[in-house]
Backbone as a printed PyTorch tensor [residue, N CA C, xyz], in Angstrom:
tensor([[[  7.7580, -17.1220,  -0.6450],
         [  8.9340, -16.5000,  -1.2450],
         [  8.5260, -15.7560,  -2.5170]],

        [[  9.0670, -14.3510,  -2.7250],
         [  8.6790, -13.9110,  -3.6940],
         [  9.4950, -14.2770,  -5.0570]],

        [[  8.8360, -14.3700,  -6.3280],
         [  9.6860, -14.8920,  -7.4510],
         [  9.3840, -13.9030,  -8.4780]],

        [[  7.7020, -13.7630,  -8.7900],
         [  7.4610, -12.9970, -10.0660],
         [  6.7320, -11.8100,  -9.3180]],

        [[  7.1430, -10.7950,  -9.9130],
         [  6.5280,  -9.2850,  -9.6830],
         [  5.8010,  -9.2000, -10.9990]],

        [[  4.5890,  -8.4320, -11.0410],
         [  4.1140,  -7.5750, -11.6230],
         [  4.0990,  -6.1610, -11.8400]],

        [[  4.7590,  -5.5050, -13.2460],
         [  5.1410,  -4.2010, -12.6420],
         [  3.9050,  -3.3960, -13.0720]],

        [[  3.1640,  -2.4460, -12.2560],
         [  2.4600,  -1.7150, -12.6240],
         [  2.3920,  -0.4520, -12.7400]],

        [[  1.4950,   0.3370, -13.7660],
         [  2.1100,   1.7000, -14.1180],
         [  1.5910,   2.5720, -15.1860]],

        [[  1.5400,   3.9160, -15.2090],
         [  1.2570,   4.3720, -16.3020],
         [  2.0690,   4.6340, -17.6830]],

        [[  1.2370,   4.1620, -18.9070],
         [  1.8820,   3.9390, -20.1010],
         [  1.7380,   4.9630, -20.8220]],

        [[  1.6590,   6.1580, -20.7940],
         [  1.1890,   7.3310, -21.8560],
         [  2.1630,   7.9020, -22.3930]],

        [[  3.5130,   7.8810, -22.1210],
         [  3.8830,   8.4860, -22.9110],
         [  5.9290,   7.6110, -22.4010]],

        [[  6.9840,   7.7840, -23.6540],
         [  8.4060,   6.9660, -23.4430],
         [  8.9800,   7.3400, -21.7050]],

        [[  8.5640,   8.4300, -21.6260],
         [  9.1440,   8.4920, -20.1040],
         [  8.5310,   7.5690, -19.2580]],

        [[  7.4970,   7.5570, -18.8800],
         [  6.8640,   6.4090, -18.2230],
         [  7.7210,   5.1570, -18.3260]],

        [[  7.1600,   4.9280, -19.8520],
         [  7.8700,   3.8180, -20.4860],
         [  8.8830,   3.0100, -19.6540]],

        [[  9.8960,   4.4860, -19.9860],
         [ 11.3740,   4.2290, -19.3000],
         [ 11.5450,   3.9520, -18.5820]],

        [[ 10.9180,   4.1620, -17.2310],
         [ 10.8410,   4.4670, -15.9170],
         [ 10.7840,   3.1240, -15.5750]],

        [[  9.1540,   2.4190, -15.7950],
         [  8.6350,   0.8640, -15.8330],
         [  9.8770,  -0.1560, -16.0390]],

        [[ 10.4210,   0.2060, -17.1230],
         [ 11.5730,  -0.4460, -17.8540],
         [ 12.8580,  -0.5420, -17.2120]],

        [[ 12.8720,   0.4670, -16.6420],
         [ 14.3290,   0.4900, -15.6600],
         [ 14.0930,  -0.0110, -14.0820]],

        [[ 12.9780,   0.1910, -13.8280],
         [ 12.2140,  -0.8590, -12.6980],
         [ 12.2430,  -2.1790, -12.4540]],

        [[ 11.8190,  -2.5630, -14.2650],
         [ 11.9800,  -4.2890, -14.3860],
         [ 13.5470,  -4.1380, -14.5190]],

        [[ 14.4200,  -3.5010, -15.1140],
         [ 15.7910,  -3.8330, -15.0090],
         [ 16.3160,  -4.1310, -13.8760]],

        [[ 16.4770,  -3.1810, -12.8920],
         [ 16.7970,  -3.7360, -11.4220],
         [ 15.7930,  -4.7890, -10.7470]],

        [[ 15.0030,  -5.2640, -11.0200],
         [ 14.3670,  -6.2940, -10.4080],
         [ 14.6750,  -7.4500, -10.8340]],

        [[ 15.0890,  -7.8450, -12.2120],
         [ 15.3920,  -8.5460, -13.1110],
         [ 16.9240,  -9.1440, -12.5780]],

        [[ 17.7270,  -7.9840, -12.4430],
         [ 18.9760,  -8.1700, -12.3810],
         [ 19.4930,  -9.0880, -11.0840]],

        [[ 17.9430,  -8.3600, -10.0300],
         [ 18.4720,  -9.2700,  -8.9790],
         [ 17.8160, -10.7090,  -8.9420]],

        [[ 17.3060, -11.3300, -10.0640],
         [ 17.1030, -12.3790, -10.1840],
         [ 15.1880, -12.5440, -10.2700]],

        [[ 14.9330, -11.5420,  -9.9660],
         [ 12.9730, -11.8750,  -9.9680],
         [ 12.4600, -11.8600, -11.6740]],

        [[ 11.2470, -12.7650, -11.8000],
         [ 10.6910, -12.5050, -12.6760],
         [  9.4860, -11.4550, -13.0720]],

        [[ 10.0490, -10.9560, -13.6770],
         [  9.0050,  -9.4090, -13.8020],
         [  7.8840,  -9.5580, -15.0990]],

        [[  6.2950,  -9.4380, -14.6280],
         [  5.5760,  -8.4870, -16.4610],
         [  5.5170,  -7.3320, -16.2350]],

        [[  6.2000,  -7.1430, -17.1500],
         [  5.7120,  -5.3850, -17.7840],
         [  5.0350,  -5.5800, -18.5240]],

        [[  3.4310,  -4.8030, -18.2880],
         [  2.2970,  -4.9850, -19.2960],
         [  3.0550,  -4.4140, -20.7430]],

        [[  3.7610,  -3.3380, -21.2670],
         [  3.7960,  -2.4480, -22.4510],
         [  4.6520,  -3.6910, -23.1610]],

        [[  5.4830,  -4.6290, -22.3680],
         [  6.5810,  -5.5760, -23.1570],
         [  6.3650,  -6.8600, -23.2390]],

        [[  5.8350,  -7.6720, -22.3590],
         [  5.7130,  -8.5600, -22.0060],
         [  4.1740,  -9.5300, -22.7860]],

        [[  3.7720,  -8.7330, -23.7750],
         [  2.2820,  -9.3140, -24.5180],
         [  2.6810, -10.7830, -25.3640]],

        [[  1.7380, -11.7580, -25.0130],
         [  2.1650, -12.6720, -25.7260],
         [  1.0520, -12.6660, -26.5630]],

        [[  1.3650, -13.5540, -27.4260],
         [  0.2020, -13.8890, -28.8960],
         [ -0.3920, -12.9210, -29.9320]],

        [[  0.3940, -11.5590, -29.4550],
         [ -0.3070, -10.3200, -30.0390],
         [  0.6740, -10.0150, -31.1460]],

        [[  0.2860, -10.1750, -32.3490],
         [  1.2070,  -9.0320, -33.0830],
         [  1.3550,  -7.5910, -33.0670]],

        [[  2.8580,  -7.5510, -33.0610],
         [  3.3230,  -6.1400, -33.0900],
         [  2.5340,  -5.4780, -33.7060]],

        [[  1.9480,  -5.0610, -35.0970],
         [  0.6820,  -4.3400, -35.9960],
         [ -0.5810,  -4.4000, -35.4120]],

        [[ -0.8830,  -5.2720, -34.4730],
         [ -1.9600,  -5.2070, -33.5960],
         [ -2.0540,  -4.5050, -32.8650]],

        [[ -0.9040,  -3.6940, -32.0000],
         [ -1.0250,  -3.0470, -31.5980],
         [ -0.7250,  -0.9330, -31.6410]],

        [[ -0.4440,  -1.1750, -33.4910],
         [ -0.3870,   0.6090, -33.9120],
         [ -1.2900,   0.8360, -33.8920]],

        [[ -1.6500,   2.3430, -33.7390],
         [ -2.3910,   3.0960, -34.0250],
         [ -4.1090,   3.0710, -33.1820]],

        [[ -4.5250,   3.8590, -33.4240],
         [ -5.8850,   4.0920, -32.2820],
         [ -7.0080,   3.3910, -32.6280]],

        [[ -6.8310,   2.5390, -33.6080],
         [ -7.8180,   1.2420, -34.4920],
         [ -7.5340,   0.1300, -33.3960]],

        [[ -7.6900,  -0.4980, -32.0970],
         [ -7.1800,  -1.5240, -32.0360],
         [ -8.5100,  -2.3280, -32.0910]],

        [[ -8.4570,  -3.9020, -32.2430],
         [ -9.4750,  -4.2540, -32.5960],
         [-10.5210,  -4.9950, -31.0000]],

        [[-11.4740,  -4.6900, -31.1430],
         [-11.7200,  -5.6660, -29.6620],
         [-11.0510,  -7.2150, -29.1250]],

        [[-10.6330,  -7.8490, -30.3090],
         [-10.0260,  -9.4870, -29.8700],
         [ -8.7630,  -8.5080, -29.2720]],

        [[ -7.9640,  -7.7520, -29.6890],
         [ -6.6990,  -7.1990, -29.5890],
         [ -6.8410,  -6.6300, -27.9380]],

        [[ -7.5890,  -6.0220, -27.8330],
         [ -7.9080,  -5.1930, -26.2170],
         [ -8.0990,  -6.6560, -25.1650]],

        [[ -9.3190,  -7.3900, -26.1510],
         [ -9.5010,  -8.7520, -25.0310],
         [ -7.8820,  -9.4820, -24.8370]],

        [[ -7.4550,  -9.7400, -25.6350],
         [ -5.9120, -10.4450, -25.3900],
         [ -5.1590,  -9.5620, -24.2700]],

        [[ -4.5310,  -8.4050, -24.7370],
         [ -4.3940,  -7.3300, -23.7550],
         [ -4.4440,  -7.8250, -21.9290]],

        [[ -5.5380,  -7.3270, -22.2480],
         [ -6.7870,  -8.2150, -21.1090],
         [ -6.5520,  -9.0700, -19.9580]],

        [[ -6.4530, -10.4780, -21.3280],
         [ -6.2030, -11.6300, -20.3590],
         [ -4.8580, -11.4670, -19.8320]],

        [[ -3.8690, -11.4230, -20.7060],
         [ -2.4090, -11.6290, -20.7260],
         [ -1.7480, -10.7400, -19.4290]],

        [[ -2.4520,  -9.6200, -19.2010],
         [ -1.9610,  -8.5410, -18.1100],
         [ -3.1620,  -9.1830, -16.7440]],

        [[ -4.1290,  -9.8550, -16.6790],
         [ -4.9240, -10.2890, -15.7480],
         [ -3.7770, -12.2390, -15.4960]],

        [[ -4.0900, -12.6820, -16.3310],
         [ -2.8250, -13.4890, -15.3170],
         [ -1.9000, -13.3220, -15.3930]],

        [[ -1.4010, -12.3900, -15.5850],
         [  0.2330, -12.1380, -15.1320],
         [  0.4890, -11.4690, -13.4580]],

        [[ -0.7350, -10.9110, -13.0900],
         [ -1.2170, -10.1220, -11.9570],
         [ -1.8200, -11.3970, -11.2760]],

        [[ -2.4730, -12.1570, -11.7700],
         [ -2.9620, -13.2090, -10.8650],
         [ -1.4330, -14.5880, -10.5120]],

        [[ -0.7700, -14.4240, -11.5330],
         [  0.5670, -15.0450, -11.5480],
         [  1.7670, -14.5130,  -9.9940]],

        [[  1.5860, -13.2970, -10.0680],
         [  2.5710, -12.2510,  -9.3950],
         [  2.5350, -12.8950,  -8.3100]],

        [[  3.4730, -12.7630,  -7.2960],
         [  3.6150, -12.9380,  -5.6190],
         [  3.9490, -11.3550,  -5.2410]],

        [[  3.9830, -10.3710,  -5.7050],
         [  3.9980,  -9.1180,  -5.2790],
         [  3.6970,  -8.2700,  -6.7200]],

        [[  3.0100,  -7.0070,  -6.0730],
         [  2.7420,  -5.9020,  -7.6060],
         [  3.6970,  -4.7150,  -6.8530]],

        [[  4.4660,  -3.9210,  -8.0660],
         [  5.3420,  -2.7180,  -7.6920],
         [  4.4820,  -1.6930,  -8.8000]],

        [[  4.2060,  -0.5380,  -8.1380],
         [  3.4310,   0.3670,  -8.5850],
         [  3.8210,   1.7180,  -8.8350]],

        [[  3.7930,   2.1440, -10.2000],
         [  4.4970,   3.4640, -10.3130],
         [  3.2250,   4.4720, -10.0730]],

        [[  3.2160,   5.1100,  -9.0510],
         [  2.3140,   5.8240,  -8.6600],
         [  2.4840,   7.4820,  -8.8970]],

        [[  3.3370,   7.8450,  -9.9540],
         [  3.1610,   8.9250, -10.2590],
         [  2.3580,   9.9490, -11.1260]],

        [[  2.5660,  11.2330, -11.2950],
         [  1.3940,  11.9890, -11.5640],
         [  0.5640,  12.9910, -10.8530]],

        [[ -0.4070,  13.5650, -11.8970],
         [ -1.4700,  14.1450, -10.8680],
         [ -2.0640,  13.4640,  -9.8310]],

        [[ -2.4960,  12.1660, -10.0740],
         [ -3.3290,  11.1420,  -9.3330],
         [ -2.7460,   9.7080,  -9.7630]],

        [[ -3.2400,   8.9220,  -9.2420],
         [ -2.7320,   7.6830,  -9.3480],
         [ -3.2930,   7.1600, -10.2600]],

        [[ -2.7380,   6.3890, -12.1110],
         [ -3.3580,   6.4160, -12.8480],
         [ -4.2410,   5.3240, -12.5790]],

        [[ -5.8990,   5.1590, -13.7790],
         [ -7.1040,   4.6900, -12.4910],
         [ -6.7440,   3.0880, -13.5150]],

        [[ -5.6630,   2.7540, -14.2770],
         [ -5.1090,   1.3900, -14.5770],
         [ -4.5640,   0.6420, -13.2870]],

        [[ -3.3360,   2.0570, -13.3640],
         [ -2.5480,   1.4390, -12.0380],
         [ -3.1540,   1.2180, -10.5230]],

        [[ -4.5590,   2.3510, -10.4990],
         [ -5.2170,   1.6300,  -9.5450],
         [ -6.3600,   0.5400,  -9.1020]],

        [[ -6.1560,   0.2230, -10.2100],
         [ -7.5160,  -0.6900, -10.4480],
         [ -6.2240,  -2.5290, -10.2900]],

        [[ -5.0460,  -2.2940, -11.0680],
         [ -4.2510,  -3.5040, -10.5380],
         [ -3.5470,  -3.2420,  -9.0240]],

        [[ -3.7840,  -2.1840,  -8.6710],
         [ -3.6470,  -2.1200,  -6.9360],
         [ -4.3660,  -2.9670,  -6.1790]],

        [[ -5.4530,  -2.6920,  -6.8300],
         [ -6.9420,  -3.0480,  -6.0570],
         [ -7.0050,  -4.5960,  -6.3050]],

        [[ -6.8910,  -4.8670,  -7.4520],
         [ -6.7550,  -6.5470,  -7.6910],
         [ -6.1270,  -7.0050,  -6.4740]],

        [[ -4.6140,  -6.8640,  -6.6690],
         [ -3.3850,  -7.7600,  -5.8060],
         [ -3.9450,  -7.4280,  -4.2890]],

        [[ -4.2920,  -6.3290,  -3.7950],
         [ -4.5720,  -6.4250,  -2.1160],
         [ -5.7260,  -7.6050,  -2.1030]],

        [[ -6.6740,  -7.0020,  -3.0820],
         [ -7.7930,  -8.3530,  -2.9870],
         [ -7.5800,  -9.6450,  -2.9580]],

        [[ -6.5460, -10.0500,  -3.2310],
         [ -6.0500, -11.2410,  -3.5330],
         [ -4.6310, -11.6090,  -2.0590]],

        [[ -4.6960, -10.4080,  -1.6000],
         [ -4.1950, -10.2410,  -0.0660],
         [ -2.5310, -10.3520,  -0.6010]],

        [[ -1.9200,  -9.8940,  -1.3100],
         [ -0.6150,  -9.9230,  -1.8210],
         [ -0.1620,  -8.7270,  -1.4780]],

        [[  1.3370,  -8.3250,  -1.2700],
         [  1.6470,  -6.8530,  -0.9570],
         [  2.0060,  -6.3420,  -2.5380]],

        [[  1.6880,  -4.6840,  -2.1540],
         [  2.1920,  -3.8760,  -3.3780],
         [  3.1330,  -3.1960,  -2.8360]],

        [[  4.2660,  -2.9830,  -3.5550],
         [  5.2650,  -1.2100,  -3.1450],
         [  5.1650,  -0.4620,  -4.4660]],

        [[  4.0990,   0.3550,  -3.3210],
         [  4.3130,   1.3290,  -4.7150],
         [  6.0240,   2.7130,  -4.6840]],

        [[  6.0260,   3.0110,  -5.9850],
         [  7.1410,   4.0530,  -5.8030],
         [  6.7250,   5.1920,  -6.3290]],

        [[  7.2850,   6.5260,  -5.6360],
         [  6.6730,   7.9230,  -6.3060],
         [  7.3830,   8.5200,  -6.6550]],

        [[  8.5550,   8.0130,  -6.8130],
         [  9.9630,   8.7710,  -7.5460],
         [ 10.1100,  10.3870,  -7.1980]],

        [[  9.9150,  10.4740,  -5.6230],
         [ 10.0970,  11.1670,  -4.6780],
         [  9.0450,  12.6290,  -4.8970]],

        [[  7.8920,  12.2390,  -5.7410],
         [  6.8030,  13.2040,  -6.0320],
         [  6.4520,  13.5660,  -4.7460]],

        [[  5.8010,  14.4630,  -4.2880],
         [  5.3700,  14.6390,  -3.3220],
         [  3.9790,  15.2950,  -3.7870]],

        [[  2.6530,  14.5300,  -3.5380],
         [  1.5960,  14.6960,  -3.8920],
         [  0.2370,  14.1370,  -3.1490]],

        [[ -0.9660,  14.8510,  -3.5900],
         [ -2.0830,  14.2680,  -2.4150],
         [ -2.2080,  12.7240,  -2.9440]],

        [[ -2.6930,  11.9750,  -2.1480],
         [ -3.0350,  10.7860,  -2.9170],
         [ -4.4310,  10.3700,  -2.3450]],

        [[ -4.7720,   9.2790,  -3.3520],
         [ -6.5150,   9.1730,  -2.9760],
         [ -6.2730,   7.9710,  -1.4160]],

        [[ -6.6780,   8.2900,  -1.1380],
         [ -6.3860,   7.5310,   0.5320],
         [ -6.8790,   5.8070,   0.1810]],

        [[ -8.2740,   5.8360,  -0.6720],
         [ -8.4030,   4.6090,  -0.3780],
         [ -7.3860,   3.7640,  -1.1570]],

        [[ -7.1160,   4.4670,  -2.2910],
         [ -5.8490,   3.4570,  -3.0250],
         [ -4.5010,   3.1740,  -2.0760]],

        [[ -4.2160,   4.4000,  -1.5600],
         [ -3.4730,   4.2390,  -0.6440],
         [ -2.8510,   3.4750,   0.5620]],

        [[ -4.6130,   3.6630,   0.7340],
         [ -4.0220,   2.4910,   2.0300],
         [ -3.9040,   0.7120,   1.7490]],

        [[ -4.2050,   0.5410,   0.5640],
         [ -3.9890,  -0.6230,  -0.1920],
         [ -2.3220,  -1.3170,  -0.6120]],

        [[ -1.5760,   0.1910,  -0.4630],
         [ -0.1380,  -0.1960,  -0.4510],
         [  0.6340,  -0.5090,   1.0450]],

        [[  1.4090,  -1.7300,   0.5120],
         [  2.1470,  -2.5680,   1.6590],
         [  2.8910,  -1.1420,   2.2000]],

        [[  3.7510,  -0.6030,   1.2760],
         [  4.9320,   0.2870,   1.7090],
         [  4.7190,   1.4860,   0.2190]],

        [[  5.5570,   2.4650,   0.7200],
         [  5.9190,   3.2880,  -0.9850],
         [  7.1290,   3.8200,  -0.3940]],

        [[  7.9670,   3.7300,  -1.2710],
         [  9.5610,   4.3690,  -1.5760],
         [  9.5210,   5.6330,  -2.7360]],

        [[ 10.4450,   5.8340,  -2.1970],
         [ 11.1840,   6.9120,  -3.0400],
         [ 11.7340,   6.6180,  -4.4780]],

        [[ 13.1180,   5.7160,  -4.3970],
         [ 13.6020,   5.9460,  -5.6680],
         [ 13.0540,   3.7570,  -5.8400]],

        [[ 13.8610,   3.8940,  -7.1210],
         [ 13.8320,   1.9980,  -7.8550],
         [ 15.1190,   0.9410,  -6.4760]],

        [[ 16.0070,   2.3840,  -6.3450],
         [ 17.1480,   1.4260,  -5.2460],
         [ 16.7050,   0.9940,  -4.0540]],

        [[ 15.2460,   1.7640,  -3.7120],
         [ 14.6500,   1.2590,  -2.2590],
         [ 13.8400,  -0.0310,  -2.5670]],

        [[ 14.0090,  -0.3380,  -3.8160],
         [ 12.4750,  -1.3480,  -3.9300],
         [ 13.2710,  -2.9140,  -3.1580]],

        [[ 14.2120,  -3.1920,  -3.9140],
         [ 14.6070,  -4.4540,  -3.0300],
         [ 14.7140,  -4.6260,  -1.6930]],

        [[ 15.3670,  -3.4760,  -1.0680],
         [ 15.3120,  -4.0480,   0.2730],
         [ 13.6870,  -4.2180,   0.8420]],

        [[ 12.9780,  -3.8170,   0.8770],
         [ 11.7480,  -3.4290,   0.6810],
         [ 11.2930,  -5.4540,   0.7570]],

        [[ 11.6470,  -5.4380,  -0.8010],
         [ 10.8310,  -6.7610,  -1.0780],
         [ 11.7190,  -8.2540,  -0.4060]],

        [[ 13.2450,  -7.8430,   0.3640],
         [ 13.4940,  -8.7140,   1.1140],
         [ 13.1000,  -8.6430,   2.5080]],

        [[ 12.5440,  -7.6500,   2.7180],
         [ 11.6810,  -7.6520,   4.1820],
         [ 10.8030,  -8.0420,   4.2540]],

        [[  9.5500,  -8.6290,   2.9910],
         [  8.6490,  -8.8780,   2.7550],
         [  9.3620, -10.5270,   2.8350]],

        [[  9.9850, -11.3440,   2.3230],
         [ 10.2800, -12.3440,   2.6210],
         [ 10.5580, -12.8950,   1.2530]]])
């Protein structure tokens, strides 16, 4: 049974942000437990993480905290938009299949080449955030 998602995704700039954020909102709402890497940091102070100084303990925390939260997950949801699939978001793709878990990724109806091998690593991909549940009650 699925309980905690991992949401994965690119962080570069508030739109993203948003996007991630309104992802975990509807997932949330319907009762799952979601990490969002950008929100979800524990033990880190907020000042730890301004500015382009961060310190190596700061990146290692980072690190761990987003590696078991992904090893925590019973499913990863993947914002796969962009030029390419960002190589964060595909590198926690690559984790969760390894670990034989499904991903849905979503492309917020981009229509773009994608790198095949990441690709074929996803369970399913949707369109908008409203396809993701049914999605993850077919998954079980």
């Amino acid at each position: 049974m699925i309980k905690k998602i991992y949401i994965a995704g690119p962080l570069f700039n508030k739109h993203e942000q948003m996007y991630l954020e309104d992802i975990a909102k509807e997932l949330e709402g319907n009762g799952y437990d979601c990490f969002l890497p950008h929100r979800d940091q524990t033990g880190i102070d907020e000042s730890e993480l301004k500015g382009t100084d961060m310190s190596q303990e700061t990146k290692d925390k980072i690190f761990k905290n987003d590696f078991d939260a992904l090893d925590a997950a019973d499913l990863t949801v993947a914002l796969i938009t962009g030029q390419d699939i960002d190589s964060g978001t595909a590198a926690e793709i690559g984790h969760t299949y390894g670990q034989q878990k499904p991903v849905i990724a979503i492309n917020a109806n981009e229509r773009r080449y994608r790198n095949l091998f990441v690709e074929g690593m996803l369970t399913v991909t949707v369109n908008n955030i409203d396809e993701i549940i049914p999605e993850i009650k077919k998954l079980g």
